Coordinates of C-alpha atoms in Angstrom, one line a residue:
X1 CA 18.5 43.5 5.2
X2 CA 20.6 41.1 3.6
X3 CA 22.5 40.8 6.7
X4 CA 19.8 40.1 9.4
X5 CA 18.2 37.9 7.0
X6 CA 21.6 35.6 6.2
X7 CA 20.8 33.4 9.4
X8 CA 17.7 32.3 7.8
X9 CA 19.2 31.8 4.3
X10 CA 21.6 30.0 6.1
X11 CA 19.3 27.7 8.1
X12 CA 17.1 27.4 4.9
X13 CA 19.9 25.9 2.7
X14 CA 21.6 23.7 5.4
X15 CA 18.4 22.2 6.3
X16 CA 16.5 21.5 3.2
X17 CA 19.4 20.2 2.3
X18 CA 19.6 17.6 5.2
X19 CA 16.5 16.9 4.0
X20 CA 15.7 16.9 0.2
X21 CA 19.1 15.5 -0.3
X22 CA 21.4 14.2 2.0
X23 CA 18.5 12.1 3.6
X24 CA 17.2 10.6 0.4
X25 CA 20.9 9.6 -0.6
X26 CA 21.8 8.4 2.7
X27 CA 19.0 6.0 2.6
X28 CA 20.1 4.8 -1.1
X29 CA 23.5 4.2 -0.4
X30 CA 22.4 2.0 2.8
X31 CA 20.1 0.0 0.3
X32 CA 21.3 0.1 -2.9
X33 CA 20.5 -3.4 -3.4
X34 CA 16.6 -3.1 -2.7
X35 CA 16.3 -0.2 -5.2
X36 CA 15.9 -0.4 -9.1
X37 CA 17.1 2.5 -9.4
X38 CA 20.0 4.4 -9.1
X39 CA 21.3 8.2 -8.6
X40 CA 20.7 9.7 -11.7
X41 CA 17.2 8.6 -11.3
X42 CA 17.2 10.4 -7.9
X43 CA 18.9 14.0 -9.0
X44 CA 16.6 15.4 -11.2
X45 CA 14.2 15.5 -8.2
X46 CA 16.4 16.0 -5.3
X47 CA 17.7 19.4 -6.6
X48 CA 13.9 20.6 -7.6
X49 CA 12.9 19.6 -4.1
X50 CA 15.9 21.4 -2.4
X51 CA 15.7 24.4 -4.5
X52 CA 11.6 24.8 -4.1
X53 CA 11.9 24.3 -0.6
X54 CA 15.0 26.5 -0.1
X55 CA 12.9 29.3 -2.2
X56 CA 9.9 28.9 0.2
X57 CA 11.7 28.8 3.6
X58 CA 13.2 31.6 3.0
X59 CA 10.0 33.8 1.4
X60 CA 8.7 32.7 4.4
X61 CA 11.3 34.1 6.5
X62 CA 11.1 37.7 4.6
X63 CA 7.0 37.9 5.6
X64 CA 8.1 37.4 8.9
X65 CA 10.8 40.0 8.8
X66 CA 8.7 42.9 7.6
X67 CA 6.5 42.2 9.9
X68 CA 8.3 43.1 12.6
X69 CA 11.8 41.9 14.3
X70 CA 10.2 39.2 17.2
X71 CA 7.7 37.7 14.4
X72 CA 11.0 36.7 12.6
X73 CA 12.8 35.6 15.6
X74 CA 10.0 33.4 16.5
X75 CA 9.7 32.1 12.8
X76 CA 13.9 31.6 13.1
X77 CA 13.4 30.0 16.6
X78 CA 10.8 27.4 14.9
X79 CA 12.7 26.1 12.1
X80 CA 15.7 26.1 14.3
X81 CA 14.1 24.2 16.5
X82 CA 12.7 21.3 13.9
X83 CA 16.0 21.2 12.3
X84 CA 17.6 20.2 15.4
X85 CA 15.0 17.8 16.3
X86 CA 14.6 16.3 12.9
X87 CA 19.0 15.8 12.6
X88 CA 18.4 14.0 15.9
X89 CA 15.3 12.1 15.7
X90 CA 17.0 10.9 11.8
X91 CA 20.2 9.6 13.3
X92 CA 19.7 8.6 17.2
X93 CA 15.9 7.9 17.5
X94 CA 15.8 5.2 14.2
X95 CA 16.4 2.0 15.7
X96 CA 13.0 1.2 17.0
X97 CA 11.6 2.2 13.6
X98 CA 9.1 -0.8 12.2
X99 CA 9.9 -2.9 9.2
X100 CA 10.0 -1.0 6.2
X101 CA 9.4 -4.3 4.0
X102 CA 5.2 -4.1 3.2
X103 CA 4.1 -5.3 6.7
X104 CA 1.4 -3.5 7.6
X105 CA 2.2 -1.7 10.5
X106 CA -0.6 -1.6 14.3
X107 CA 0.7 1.6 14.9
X108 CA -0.7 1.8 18.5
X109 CA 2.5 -0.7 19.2
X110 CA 4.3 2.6 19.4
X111 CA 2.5 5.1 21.7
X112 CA 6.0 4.7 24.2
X113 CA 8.2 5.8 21.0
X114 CA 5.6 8.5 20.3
X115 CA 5.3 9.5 23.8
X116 CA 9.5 9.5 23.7
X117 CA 9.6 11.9 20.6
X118 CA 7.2 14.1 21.9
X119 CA 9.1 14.5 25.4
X120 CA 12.8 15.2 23.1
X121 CA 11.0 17.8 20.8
X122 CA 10.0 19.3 23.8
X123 CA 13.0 19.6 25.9
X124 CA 14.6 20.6 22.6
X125 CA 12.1 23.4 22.4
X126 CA 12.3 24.2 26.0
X127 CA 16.8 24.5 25.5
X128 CA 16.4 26.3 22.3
X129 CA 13.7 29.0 23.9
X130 CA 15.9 29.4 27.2
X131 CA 18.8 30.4 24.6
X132 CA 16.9 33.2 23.3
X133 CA 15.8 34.3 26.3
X134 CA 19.4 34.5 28.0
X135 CA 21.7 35.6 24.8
X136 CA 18.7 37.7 22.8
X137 CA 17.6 37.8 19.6
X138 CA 20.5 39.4 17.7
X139 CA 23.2 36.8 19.1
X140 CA 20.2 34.1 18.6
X141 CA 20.5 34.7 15.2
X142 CA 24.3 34.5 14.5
X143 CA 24.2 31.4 16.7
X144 CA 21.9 30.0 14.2
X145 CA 24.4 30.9 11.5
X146 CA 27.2 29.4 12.6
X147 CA 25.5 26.0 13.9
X148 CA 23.8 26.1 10.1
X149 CA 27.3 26.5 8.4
X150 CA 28.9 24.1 10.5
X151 CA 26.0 21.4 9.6
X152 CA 26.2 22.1 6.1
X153 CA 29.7 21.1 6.2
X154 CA 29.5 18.5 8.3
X155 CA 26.7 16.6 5.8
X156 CA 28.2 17.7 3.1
X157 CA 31.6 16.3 3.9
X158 CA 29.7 13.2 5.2
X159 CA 27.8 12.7 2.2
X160 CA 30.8 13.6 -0.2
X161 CA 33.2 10.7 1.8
X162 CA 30.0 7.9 1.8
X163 CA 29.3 8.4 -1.6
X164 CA 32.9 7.9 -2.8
X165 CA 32.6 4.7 -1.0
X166 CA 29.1 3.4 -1.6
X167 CA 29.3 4.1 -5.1
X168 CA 26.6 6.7 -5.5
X169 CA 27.8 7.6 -8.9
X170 CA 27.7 4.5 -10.6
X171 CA 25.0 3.9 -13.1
X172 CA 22.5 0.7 -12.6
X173 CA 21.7 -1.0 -15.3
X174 CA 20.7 -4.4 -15.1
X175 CA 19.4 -7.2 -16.9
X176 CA 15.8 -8.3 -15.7
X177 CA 13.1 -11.4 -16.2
X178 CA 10.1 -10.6 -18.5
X179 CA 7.2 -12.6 -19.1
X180 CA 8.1 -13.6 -22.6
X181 CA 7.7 -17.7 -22.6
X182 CA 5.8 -17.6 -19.8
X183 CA 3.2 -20.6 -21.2
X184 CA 5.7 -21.9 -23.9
X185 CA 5.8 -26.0 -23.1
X186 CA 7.8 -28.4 -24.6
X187 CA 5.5 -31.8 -26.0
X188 CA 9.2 -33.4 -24.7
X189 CA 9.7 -32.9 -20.9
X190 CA 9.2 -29.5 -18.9
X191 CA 10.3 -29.3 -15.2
X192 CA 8.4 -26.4 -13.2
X193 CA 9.0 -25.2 -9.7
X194 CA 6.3 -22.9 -8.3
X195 CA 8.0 -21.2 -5.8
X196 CA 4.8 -19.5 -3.1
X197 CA 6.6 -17.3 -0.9
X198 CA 6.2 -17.4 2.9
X199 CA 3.5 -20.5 3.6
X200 CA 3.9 -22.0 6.7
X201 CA 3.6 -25.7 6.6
X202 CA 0.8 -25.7 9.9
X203 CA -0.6 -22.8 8.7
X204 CA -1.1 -24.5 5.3
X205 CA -2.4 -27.3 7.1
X206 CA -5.3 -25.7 8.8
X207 CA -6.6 -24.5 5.1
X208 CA -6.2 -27.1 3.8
X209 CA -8.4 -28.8 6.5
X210 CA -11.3 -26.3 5.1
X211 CA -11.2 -27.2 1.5
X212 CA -11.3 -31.0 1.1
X213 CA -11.0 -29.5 -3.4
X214 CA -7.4 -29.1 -2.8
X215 CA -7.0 -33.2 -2.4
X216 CA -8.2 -33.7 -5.9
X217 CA -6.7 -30.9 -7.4
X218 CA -3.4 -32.2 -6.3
X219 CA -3.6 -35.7 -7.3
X220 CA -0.4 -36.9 -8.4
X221 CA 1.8 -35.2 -6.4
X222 CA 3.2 -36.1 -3.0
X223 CA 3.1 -33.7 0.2
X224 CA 6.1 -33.5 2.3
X225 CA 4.6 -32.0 5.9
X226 CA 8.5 -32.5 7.1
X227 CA 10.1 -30.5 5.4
X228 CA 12.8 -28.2 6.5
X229 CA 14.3 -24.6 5.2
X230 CA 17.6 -23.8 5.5
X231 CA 17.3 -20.2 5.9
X232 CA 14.4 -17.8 7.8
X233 CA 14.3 -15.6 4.5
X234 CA 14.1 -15.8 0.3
X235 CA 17.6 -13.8 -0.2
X236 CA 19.5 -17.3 1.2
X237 CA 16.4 -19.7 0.5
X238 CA 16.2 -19.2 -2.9
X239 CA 19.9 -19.7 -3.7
X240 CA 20.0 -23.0 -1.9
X241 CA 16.5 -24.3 -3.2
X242 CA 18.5 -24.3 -6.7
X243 CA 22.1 -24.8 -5.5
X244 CA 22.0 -27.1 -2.9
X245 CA 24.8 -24.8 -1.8
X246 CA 25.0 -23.2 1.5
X247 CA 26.2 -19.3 1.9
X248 CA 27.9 -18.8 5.6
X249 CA 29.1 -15.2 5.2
X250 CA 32.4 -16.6 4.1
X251 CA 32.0 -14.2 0.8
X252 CA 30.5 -10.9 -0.7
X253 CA 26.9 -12.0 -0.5
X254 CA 26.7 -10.4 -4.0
X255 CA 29.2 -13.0 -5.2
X256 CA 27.7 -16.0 -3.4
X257 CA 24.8 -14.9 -5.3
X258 CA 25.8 -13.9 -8.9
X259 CA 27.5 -17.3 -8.8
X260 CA 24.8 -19.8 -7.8
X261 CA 22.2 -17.8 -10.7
X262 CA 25.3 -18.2 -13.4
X263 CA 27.2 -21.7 -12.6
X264 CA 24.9 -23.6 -10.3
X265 CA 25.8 -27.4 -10.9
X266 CA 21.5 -27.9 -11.2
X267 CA 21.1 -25.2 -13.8
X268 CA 24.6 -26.8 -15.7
X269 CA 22.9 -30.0 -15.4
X270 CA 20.1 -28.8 -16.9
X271 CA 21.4 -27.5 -20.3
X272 CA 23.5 -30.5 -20.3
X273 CA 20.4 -32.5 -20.9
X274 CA 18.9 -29.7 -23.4
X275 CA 16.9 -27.6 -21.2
X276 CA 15.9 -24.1 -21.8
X277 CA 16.4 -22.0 -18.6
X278 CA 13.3 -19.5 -18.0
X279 CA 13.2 -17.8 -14.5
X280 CA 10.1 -15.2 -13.2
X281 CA 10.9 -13.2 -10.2
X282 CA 10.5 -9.5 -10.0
X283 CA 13.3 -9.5 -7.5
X284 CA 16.8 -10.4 -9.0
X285 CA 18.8 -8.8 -11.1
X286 CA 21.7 -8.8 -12.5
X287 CA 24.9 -6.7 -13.6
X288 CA 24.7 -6.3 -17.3
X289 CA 27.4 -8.4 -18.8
X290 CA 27.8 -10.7 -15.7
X291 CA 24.2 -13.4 -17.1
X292 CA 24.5 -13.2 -20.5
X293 CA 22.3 -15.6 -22.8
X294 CA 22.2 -17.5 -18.9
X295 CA 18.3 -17.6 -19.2
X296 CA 16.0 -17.1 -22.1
X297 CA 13.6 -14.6 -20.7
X298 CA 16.0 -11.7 -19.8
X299 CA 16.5 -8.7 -21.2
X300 CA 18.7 -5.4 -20.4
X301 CA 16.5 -2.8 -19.0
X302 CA 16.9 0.6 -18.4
X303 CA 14.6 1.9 -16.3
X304 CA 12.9 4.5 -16.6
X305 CA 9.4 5.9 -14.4
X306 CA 6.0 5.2 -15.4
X307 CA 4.4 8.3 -13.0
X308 CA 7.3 10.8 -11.8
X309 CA 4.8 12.4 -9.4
X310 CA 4.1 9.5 -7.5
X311 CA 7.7 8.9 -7.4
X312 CA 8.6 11.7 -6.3
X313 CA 6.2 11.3 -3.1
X314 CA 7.1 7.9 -2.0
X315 CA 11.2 9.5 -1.9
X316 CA 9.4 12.3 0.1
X317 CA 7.6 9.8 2.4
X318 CA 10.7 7.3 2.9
X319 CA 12.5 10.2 4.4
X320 CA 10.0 11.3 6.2
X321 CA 10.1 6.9 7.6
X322 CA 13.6 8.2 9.4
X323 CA 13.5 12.1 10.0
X324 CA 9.7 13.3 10.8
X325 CA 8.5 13.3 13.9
X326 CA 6.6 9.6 15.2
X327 CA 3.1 10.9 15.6
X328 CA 3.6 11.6 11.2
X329 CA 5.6 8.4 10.4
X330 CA 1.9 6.7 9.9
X331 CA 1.6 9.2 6.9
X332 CA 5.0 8.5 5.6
X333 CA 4.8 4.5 5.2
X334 CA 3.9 2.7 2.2
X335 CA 4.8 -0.9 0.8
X336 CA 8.1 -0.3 -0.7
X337 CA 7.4 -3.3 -3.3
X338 CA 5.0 -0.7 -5.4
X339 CA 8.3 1.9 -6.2
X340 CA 9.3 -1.3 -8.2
X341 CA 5.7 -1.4 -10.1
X342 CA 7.0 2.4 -11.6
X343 CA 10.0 0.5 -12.6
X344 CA 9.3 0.2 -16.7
X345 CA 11.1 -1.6 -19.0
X346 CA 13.3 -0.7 -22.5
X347 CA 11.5 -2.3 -24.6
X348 CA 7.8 -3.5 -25.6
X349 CA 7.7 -6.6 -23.4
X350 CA 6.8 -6.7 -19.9
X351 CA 8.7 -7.0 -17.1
X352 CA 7.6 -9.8 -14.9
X353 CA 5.5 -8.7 -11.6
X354 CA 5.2 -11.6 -9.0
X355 CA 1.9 -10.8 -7.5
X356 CA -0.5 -13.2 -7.3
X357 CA -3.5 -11.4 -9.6
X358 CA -0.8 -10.5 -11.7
X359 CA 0.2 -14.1 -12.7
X360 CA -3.3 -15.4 -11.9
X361 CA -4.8 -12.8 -15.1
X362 CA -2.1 -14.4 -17.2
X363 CA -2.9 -17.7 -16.4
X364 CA -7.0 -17.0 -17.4
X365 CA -5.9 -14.8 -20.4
X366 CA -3.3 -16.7 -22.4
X367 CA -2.9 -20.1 -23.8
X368 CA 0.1 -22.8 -23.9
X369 CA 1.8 -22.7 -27.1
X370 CA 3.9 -26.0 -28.1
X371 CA 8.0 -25.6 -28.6
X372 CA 10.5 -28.5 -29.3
X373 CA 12.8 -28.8 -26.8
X374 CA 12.8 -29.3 -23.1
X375 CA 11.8 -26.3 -20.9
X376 CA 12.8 -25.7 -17.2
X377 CA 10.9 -22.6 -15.3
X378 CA 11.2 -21.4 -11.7
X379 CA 7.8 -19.2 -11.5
X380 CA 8.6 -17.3 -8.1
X381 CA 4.9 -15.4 -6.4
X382 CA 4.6 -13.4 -4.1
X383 CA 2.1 -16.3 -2.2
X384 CA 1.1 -15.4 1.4
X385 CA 4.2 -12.9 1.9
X386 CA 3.4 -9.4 3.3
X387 CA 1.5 -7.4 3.3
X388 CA -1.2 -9.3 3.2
X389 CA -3.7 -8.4 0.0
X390 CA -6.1 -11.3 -1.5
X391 CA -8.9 -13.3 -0.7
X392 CA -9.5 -16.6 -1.5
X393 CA -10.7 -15.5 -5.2
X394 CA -7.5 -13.2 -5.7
X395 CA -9.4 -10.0 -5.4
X396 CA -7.2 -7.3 -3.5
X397 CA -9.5 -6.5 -0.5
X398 CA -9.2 -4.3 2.8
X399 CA -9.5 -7.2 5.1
X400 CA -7.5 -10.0 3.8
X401 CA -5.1 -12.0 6.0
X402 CA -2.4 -14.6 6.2
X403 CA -4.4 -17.8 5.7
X404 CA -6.9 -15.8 2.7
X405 CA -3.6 -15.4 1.2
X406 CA -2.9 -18.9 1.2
X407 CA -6.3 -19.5 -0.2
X408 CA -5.9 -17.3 -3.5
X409 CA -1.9 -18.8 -3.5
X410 CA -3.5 -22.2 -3.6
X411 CA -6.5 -20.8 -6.0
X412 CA -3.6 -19.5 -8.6
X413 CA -1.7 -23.0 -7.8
X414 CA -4.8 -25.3 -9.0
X415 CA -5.7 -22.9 -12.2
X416 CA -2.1 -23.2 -13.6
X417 CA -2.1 -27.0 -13.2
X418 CA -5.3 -27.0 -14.6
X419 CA -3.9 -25.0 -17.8
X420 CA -1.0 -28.0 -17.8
X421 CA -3.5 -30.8 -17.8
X422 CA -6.1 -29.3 -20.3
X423 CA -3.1 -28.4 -22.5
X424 CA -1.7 -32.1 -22.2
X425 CA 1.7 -31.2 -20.8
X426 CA 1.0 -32.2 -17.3
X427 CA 1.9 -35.3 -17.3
X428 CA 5.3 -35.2 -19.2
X429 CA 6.7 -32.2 -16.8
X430 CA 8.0 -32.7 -13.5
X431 CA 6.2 -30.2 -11.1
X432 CA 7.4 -28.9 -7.9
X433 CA 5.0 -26.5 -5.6
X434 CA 6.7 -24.7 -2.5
X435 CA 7.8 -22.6 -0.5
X436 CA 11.1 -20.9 0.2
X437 CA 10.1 -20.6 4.3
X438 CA 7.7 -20.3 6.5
X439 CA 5.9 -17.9 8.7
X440 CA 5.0 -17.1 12.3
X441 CA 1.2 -16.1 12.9
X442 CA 2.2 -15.8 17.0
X443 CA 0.9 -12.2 18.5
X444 CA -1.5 -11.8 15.8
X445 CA 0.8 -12.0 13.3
X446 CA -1.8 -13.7 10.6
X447 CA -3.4 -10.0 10.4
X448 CA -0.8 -7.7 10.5
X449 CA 3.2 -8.6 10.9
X450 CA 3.9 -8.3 14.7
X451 CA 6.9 -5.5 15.6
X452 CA 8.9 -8.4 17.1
X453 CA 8.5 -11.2 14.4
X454 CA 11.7 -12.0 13.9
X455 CA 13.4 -15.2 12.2
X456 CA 11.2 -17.6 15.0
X457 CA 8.9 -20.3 13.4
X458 CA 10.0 -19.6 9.8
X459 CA 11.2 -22.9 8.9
X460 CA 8.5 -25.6 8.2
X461 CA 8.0 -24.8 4.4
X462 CA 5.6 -26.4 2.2
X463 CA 6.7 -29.0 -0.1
X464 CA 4.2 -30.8 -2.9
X465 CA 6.7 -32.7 -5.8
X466 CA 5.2 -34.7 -9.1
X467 CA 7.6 -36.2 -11.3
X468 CA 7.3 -37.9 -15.0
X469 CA 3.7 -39.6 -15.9
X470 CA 2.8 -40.3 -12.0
X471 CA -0.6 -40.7 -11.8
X472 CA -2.2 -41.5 -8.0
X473 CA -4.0 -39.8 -5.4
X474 CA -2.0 -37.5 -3.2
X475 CA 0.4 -38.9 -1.4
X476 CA 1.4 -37.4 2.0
X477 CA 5.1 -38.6 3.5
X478 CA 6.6 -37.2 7.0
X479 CA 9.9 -37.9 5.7
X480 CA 12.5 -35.7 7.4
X481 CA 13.6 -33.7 4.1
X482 CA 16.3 -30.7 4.0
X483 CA 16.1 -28.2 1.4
X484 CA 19.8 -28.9 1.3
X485 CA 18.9 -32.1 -0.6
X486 CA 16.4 -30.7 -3.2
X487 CA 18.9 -30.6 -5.9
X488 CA 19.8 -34.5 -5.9
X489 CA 16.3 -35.1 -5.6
X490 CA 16.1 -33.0 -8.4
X491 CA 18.5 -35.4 -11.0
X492 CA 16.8 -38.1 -9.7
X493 CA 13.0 -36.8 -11.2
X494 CA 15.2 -36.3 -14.4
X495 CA 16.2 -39.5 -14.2
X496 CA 12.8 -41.0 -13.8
X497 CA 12.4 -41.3 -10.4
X498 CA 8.5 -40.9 -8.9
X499 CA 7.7 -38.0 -6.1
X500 CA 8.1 -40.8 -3.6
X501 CA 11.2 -42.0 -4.4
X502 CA 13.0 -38.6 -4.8
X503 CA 14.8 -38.9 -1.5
X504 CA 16.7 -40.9 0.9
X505 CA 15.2 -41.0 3.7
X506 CA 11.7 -42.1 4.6
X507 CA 9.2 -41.4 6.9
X508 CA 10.5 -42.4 10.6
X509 CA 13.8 -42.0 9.6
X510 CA 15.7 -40.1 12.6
X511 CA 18.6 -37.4 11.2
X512 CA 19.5 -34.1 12.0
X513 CA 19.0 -30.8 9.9
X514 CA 20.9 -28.1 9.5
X515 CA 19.4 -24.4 10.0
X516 CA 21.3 -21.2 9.7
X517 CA 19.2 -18.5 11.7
X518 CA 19.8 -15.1 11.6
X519 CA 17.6 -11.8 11.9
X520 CA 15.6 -9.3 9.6
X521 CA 18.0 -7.0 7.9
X522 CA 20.6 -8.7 10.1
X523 CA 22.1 -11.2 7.9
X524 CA 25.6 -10.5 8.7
X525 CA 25.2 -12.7 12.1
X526 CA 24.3 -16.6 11.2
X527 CA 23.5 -19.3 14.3
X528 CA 23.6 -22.6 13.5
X529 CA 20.7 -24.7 14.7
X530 CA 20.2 -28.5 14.0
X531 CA 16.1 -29.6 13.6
X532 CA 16.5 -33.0 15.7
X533 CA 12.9 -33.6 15.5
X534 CA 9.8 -32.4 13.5
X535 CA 10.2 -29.6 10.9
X536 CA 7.8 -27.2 13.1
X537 CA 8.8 -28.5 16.7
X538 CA 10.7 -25.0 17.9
X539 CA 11.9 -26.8 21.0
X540 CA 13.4 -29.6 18.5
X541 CA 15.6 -26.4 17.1
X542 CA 19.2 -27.0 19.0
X543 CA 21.7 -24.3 18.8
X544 CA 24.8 -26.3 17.8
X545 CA 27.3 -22.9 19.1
X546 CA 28.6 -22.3 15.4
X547 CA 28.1 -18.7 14.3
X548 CA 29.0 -17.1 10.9
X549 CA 29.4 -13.9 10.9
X550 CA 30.5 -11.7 8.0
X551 CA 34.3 -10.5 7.8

């Protein structure tokens, strides 16, 4: 008995295996970087999963063997036959799969790739059935055996040589940004930049055209419309917004970046003049040892789950993204952001979450307390990124969009300056509102994220700036900015220097900007395009024939 059933043990270990384990590591060591967490999180629950599933498969395959000698054969052929399929729909049929960053996904974009899986399932099928047929059950079965084996080995091996490399053993722990300080103001001088992700300067533009509030509520401040990214995405935009420094794959992205966060000439000039650094972004983190006492709101955080079940699931489900069959992938997705919302911290404050309602609750529900000193925060929400939750009162409904999303971005925006002004300490901080890129609503992208929206259209930012005691109605300048030259416009609002004096150049000024393109999850492959016209104007966007690509 033990005998005719080892073909099924066999099968049973190799491909749970495959995919309880080797899947979910695969995909962590190809995006270590985007996850919080690291291995040792993922054990515990990988070896439960293998070994339930292992246990089931092959109770499964003893029901069918007491009943009767074709009833397991068939039940052999079957899981045979979705093993196969799954090994090759995880690692030849993935590179049509959607964006697995929040995007909500119009899954009727796909019927070709569904109709595709359907017709490889089947011809696998079909082969695997016509095997049986011609070599017989008993010869079936020790085929099965030896193709199991030889899998086993082969992922093993695989997983054993990539894991070495990719460092799957090392532990994460990081230091993170908490909310602590969050409304602390200095009575001295306080420079802010509110960083809203993803708002597209025309987009802007056409809500704004809807509420005539916004003017007043940003009185003061002066509205570059011309402004011009430097990258399509926040991983490079963010870095040069407080750098000035641009990253052309010359380096370890991870050193580009640990560098601009620790020795930045802006964040150097800063304490110089007696700032205290305070960043919020649920995003970065850091090495522990490599930031210490860089910024006043971080902490070392281990992490550890706040619901293991639904943990558990979504590492089920990402799988699932890469190895089930199309017509279930719909069932598998989820917004990735939300594993980072089980992510809790080590001690008893709060770990920073960049949502809009999130920051919006803590705006209404605490009040400015007064510190000496000079303050400097870079507040980084989530704005009108995807996917696409609030309305224009920052509720999370079912039918929100891009441009309600700018509407609760702007309704968060005009409730935090509000806070400054009634707490007097708007008019002694310099304010910047922005974004780090833009966004293209083509092909109905303003509802749900098009399958082909690529970098295209992504760099006409907004740009609103206030500095020191300036005190006018809005002020709006076509002025040909760079993001490139944020950071010199920055010493000058330190020195003194009012929102329409920050920069060089002046509205009708001709020059060229610089724009490094490159493509979602692709970052490895820069173009260099020069903005010879308006920020928006796409057929103003000349490719200069410089590429960067990483060594």
């Amino acid at each position: 008995m033990l005998s005719n059933l080892m073909p099924a043990i066999l099968l049973s270990i190799t491909a749970c295996f495959m995919i309880f384990i080797f899947a979910p590591l695969e995909i962590y060591l190809g995006n270590q970087r985007e996850f919080w967490y690291d291995s040792y999180t993922l054990f515990p629950f990988l070896i439960k999963d293998f070994l339930f599933f292992v246990a089931v498969s092959i109770v499964v395959h003893i029901i069918a063997y007491f009943l009767g000698e074709f009833l397991y054969t068939a039940a052999l052929y079957c899981y045979f036959t979705c093993f196969i399929a799954c090994y090759i729909q995880g690692n030849y049929l993935v590179n049509s799969l959607p964006p697995f960053d929040g995007t909500q996904i119009d899954w009727n974009l796909y019927r070709s790739e569904n109709i595709k899986c359907i017709i490889i399932w089947l011809i696998i099928a079909i082969i695997l059935l016509a095997l049986v047929i011609i070599i017989k059950a008993k010869k079936f079965q020790k085929l099965v055996s030896f193709v199991s084996v030889f899998f086993f080995l082969m992922l093993g091996s695989t997983l054993t040589v990539v894991g070495i490399n990719g460092g799957l053993l090392e532990q994460k722990q990081y230091s993170r940004f908490i909310k602590s300080n969050q409304f602390e103001m200095s009575k001295d001088t306080n420079f802010i930049i509110l960083l809203l992700d993803a708002i597209d300067e025309e987009s802007f533009w056409q809500v704004w055209e809807q509420h005539p509030e916004y003017e007043e509520a940003m009185a003061d401040f002066t509205f570059y419309n011309n402004a011009m990214s430097g990258y399509a995405y926040t991983a490079h935009s963010l870095p040069l917004i407080v750098s000035g420094e641009w990253f052309e794959n010359d380096e370890p992205y991870e050193d580009y970046y640990l560098r601009i966060y620790r020795d930045s000439s802006f964040f150097n000039r800063l304490e110089e003049h007696g700032y205290s650094l305070s960043i919020y972004d649920d995003s970065l983190q850091f090495k522990l040892g490599t930031m210490d006492d860089e910024f006043a709101n971080m902490i070392y955080t281990k992490s550890t789950l706040s619901d293991e079940k639904l943990f558990n699931t979504r590492i089920i489900k990402m799988t699932g993204i890469k190895y089930a069959p199309y017509f279930l992938k719909p069932y598998c997705w989820f917004d990735p952001a939300k594993l980072n919302y089980q992510n809790m911290g080590a001690t008893d404050e709060e770990l920073f979450v960049w949502t809009n309602d999130a920051f919006y609750k803590d705006v209404q529900n605490n009040e400015i307390t007064y510190v000496d000193g000079k303050r400097f925060k870079l507040i980084h929400l989530m704005g009108a990124h995807v996917p696409f939750y609030y309305d224009q009162y920052v509720n999370e409904v079912d039918d929100a969009d891009y441009y309600t999303c700018i509407e609760s971005s702007m309704t968060v925006t005009i409730a935090y300056l509000n806070k400054l002004r009634e707490a007097g300490v708007y008019d002694n901080s310099i304010i910047l509102v922005l974004s780090d890129h833009g966004y293209n609503t083509s092909d109905g992208a303003a509802k749900i994220a098009h399958i082909d929206e690529d970098q295209n259209g992504r760099q006409h930012p907004i740009l609103f700036i206030k500095g020191l005691n300036e005190s006018h109605e809005m002020n709006i300048s076509g002025a040909p900015i760079s993001y490139a030259d944020l950071v010199e416009a920055y010493y000058k609002l330190m020195d003194g220097q009012l929102s329409d004096n920050c920069f060089d150049y002046r509205e009708g000024d001709y020059r060229e900007r610089r724009y490094l393109l490159y493509k979602y999850l692709d970052e490895d492959h820069m173009v260099e395009y020069m903005q010879t016209g308006y920020a928006g104007d796409e057929d103003t966007l000349i490719p200069t024939g410089r590429v960067f690509n990483a060594k």
